[in-house]
C-alpha cells in the first residue's frame, strides 16, 4: 500500500508495519541482518531497551552477527537494557564481534584493553589491545588508526603513572611497551586522515611572514603547486613533518618576498592550506611596537586587531565560481583561536622568551610605514603593535573554519617616540634575522603542543560558527 507520510495516521501505520516485517524477517525467515534491524527498531522507535538487548544478544550468539555483538557489548558496558554495567563481559562481546570482522568491535576491544587511569574497568593488556586496534585500522576504522598514531607519538609506558607529559627527558628513561616511533605515528595518522578522521589530519599550516620565508623547517619537503578558485597562493606550499606532525609551510609574501602586503593573495593562501588538509594555521608577523613595554625582540601572541586596510579581498563568500555560497557575517570576538594562542604562548614561555600574552595589532594598508600622527593615533586607539598583514588573513582563516593564531615579533618602535628615527625596512629585517631562531622554536614547539592534545572539539566549534554565520545559502 502507498503511504502518505505527511499524514500522522499513515506514519503510525507505516512504522507498525515495519515492526511486523522485521519480526517476520527475523523470527520466521531467520535473517540475522533483519534481526539486527528489529533490535534497532526496538531501541530507536519503541525505546524498549530490554527487548532490544535480548535481540542483539541472541543475534550475536546464535547467528554470529558481528554488529549485534558490538551493540550488545555497548549495552553491557553502560548497563543499558540490563541491571548493571559489566565491562569484563562487554569486552567478551567486543572480542567476538571483532572475530566476526566487525571493525568497530575491534576498536572497542582495543580501547578497553589499552585504557589507562584509575577507573579502568578491565585488566590492561596492551599487546592484545594493540592487535585489536591494528585489525580495526586495517579494516578501515579511522578512529583506531588515530589511536595507534597517538600510541606511537608518545609511546606506551609499562607504568603509565610514571609518564609525565611535561618531562620528556625523564620519559625517555622509562620502560616502554610500545616505544615512541614518529615514523609509525605519521603512517597511522596518514591512514586515519585518508579514511576521513579529521583529527588524524591535524595538519598544521605555517604562514611565514617577513624574515621567515624559507626557514628549512622540514628535511625533505614536498613542493605543492596549487591553484585555488581564488587564484594562486603566494608560492608553492612545502609539505613535510615536524617531529612526526604533518605540516605545510607557506611564505606569505612568496619565497623571494615578491608580493607586498596589499598584493598578497590572502584568500588563495588560506584556501590552499585548507585544501592540503590543514586544520590549524600558525603565523608569524613582524610588527612595530606602539607601547613602551613591548620591546624590540619581544614576542606577542595577538588576540585582537584593528583593520586599517582597504580594497583587500576579505571574504570567500563573494560568489566566486568554486567558492562557497551565501553571505557570511562572521563574529570577530574572539578574533584568534584561543587554543592555538595558548599553544604559542606556552611554547614561547617554555623556551624562556619574553612573550606578551595579548596584543591588538593595528593592520595598516602599507606599503609605507605610518606617519607620526598616525602612529600616535594607533596608540590612542589601544593598539599594541602595528603591521600590514594580519587583516584579512585572520578573518579568512576564521571563515575557512580553521584554528588560527599569530605570533608577532616586535622589530621596532614604529615612529611615535620623541627624538627617535622612524622605523626602516632594514631595521625590521635585521631585527627579525636576529630573532628568527626564537620564532622557529616557538612554532616547532607549538606544533607539538597542538598535536599532543587529544581533544580537538574546538575545531568543530570553529566550523559550527561559520555555519551559523551564513545567510542566503543559495
Ligand atoms: C618588511 S617591513 C613591513 C612588513 O613586515 C611585516 O610583514 P609580515 O607580517 O609578513 O611579517 C608587516 O606586516 C609588513 O608587511
Ligand atoms: N612599524 C611597522 N609598521 C608596520 N609594519 C611593520 N612591520 C614591522 N614593523 C612595522
Short mmCIF file of N, CA, C and O and ligand atoms in Angstrom, two decimals, residues 210 261 285-290 362-364 366-370 375 378 385-389 409-415 422-424 427-429 432, ligand 2:
data_model
loop_
_atom_site.label_atom_id
_atom_site.label_comp_id
_atom_site.label_asym_id
_atom_site.label_seq_id
_atom_site.Cartn_x
_atom_site.Cartn_y
_atom_site.Cartn_z
N UNK A 210 57.51 38.14 6.99
CA UNK A 210 58.80 38.75 6.63
C UNK A 210 59.91 38.15 7.47
O UNK A 210 59.79 38.05 8.69
N UNK A 261 52.45 43.66 1.01
CA UNK A 261 51.30 43.26 1.83
C UNK A 261 49.95 43.39 1.14
O UNK A 261 49.10 42.51 1.26
N UNK A 285 54.51 37.23 12.25
CA UNK A 285 54.42 38.55 11.64
C UNK A 285 55.40 39.49 12.32
O UNK A 285 55.55 39.47 13.55
N UNK A 286 56.08 40.30 11.51
CA UNK A 286 56.99 41.31 12.05
C UNK A 286 56.16 42.55 12.35
O UNK A 286 55.37 42.97 11.50
N UNK A 287 56.32 43.10 13.54
CA UNK A 287 55.46 44.23 13.92
C UNK A 287 56.26 45.34 14.59
O UNK A 287 57.28 45.10 15.23
N UNK A 288 55.72 46.58 14.43
CA UNK A 288 56.28 47.69 15.19
C UNK A 288 55.53 47.80 16.50
O UNK A 288 54.34 47.49 16.57
N UNK A 289 56.23 48.24 17.55
CA UNK A 289 55.55 48.36 18.85
C UNK A 289 54.91 49.73 19.00
O UNK A 289 55.48 50.75 18.61
N UNK A 290 53.74 49.74 19.63
CA UNK A 290 53.04 51.01 19.88
C UNK A 290 53.03 51.34 21.37
O UNK A 290 52.43 52.34 21.77
N UNK A 362 47.30 46.73 14.98
CA UNK A 362 46.70 47.63 14.01
C UNK A 362 47.29 47.22 12.66
O UNK A 362 48.50 47.29 12.48
N UNK A 363 46.43 46.74 11.77
CA UNK A 363 46.96 46.33 10.47
C UNK A 363 46.66 47.43 9.46
O UNK A 363 45.50 47.77 9.21
N UNK A 364 47.74 48.02 8.96
CA UNK A 364 47.57 49.13 8.03
C UNK A 364 47.80 48.65 6.61
O UNK A 364 48.37 47.58 6.38
N UNK A 366 49.77 49.86 4.20
CA UNK A 366 51.12 49.83 3.65
C UNK A 366 51.09 50.22 2.18
O UNK A 366 50.06 50.65 1.68
N UNK A 367 52.15 50.03 1.42
CA UNK A 367 53.42 49.52 1.92
C UNK A 367 54.21 50.55 2.74
O UNK A 367 55.19 50.19 3.36
N UNK A 368 53.76 51.79 2.73
CA UNK A 368 54.53 52.75 3.52
C UNK A 368 54.30 52.51 5.01
O UNK A 368 53.28 51.93 5.41
N UNK A 369 55.25 52.96 5.82
CA UNK A 369 55.05 52.92 7.27
C UNK A 369 54.15 54.09 7.68
O UNK A 369 53.82 54.96 6.85
N UNK A 370 53.79 54.16 8.94
CA UNK A 370 52.88 55.20 9.42
C UNK A 370 53.57 56.56 9.51
O UNK A 370 54.79 56.64 9.72
N UNK A 375 50.79 57.11 13.88
CA UNK A 375 51.33 56.23 14.91
C UNK A 375 50.76 56.62 16.29
O UNK A 375 50.35 55.75 17.08
N UNK A 378 47.21 55.44 16.41
CA UNK A 378 47.10 53.99 16.65
C UNK A 378 47.28 53.68 18.14
O UNK A 378 46.62 52.79 18.67
N UNK A 385 50.63 46.77 18.75
CA UNK A 385 51.63 46.63 17.68
C UNK A 385 50.99 47.03 16.35
O UNK A 385 49.76 47.08 16.24
N UNK A 386 51.85 47.29 15.36
CA UNK A 386 51.34 47.67 14.05
C UNK A 386 52.03 46.81 12.99
O UNK A 386 53.22 46.53 13.10
N UNK A 387 51.23 46.34 12.03
CA UNK A 387 51.81 45.58 10.92
C UNK A 387 50.96 45.81 9.68
O UNK A 387 50.12 46.73 9.64
N UNK A 388 51.14 44.95 8.66
CA UNK A 388 50.39 45.16 7.41
C UNK A 388 49.71 43.90 6.88
O UNK A 388 49.21 43.90 5.77
N UNK A 389 49.68 42.82 7.69
CA UNK A 389 49.22 41.55 7.09
C UNK A 389 48.19 40.75 7.90
O UNK A 389 47.64 39.79 7.38
N UNK A 409 56.57 39.23 16.19
CA UNK A 409 57.88 39.58 16.72
C UNK A 409 57.99 41.10 16.62
O UNK A 409 57.78 41.69 15.55
N UNK A 410 58.29 41.73 17.74
CA UNK A 410 58.44 43.19 17.74
C UNK A 410 59.81 43.52 17.15
O UNK A 410 60.84 43.05 17.65
N UNK A 411 59.79 44.31 16.08
CA UNK A 411 61.07 44.62 15.43
C UNK A 411 61.51 46.07 15.64
O UNK A 411 62.67 46.40 15.43
N UNK A 412 60.58 46.94 16.06
CA UNK A 412 60.90 48.38 16.13
C UNK A 412 59.84 49.10 16.95
O UNK A 412 58.84 48.51 17.32
N UNK A 413 60.10 50.39 17.19
CA UNK A 413 59.12 51.21 17.93
C UNK A 413 58.35 52.12 16.98
O UNK A 413 57.89 53.18 17.39
N UNK A 414 58.17 51.70 15.76
CA UNK A 414 57.45 52.50 14.76
C UNK A 414 58.03 53.93 14.79
O UNK A 414 59.24 54.06 14.68
N UNK A 415 57.19 54.96 14.96
CA UNK A 415 57.79 56.31 14.91
C UNK A 415 57.11 57.27 15.88
O UNK A 415 57.15 58.47 15.70
N UNK A 422 62.38 57.27 12.49
CA UNK A 422 61.27 56.41 12.08
C UNK A 422 61.81 55.00 11.79
O UNK A 422 63.01 54.84 11.53
N UNK A 423 60.94 54.05 11.84
CA UNK A 423 61.30 52.68 11.51
C UNK A 423 61.78 52.59 10.06
O UNK A 423 61.32 53.34 9.21
N UNK A 424 62.67 51.64 9.78
CA UNK A 424 63.11 51.41 8.39
C UNK A 424 63.04 49.91 8.10
O UNK A 424 63.09 49.09 9.03
N UNK A 427 65.90 47.93 9.44
CA UNK A 427 65.79 47.70 10.89
C UNK A 427 64.89 46.49 11.16
O UNK A 427 65.22 45.61 11.96
N UNK A 428 63.76 46.45 10.44
CA UNK A 428 62.81 45.35 10.64
C UNK A 428 63.47 44.02 10.31
O UNK A 428 63.45 43.06 11.09
N UNK A 429 64.10 43.97 9.13
CA UNK A 429 64.67 42.68 8.68
C UNK A 429 65.85 42.26 9.54
O UNK A 429 66.01 41.08 9.85
N UNK A 432 64.50 40.96 12.72
CA UNK A 432 63.87 39.65 12.54
C UNK A 432 64.96 38.58 12.39
O UNK A 432 64.88 37.51 12.99
N1 LIG B 2 56.46 49.82 12.28
C1 LIG B 2 55.85 48.97 11.48
N2 LIG B 2 54.74 49.33 10.80
C2 LIG B 2 54.11 48.46 10.01
N3 LIG B 2 54.54 47.21 9.78
C3 LIG B 2 55.63 46.81 10.41
N4 LIG B 2 56.29 45.65 10.40
C4 LIG B 2 57.35 45.76 11.22
N5 LIG B 2 57.40 46.98 11.77
C5 LIG B 2 56.34 47.65 11.28
#
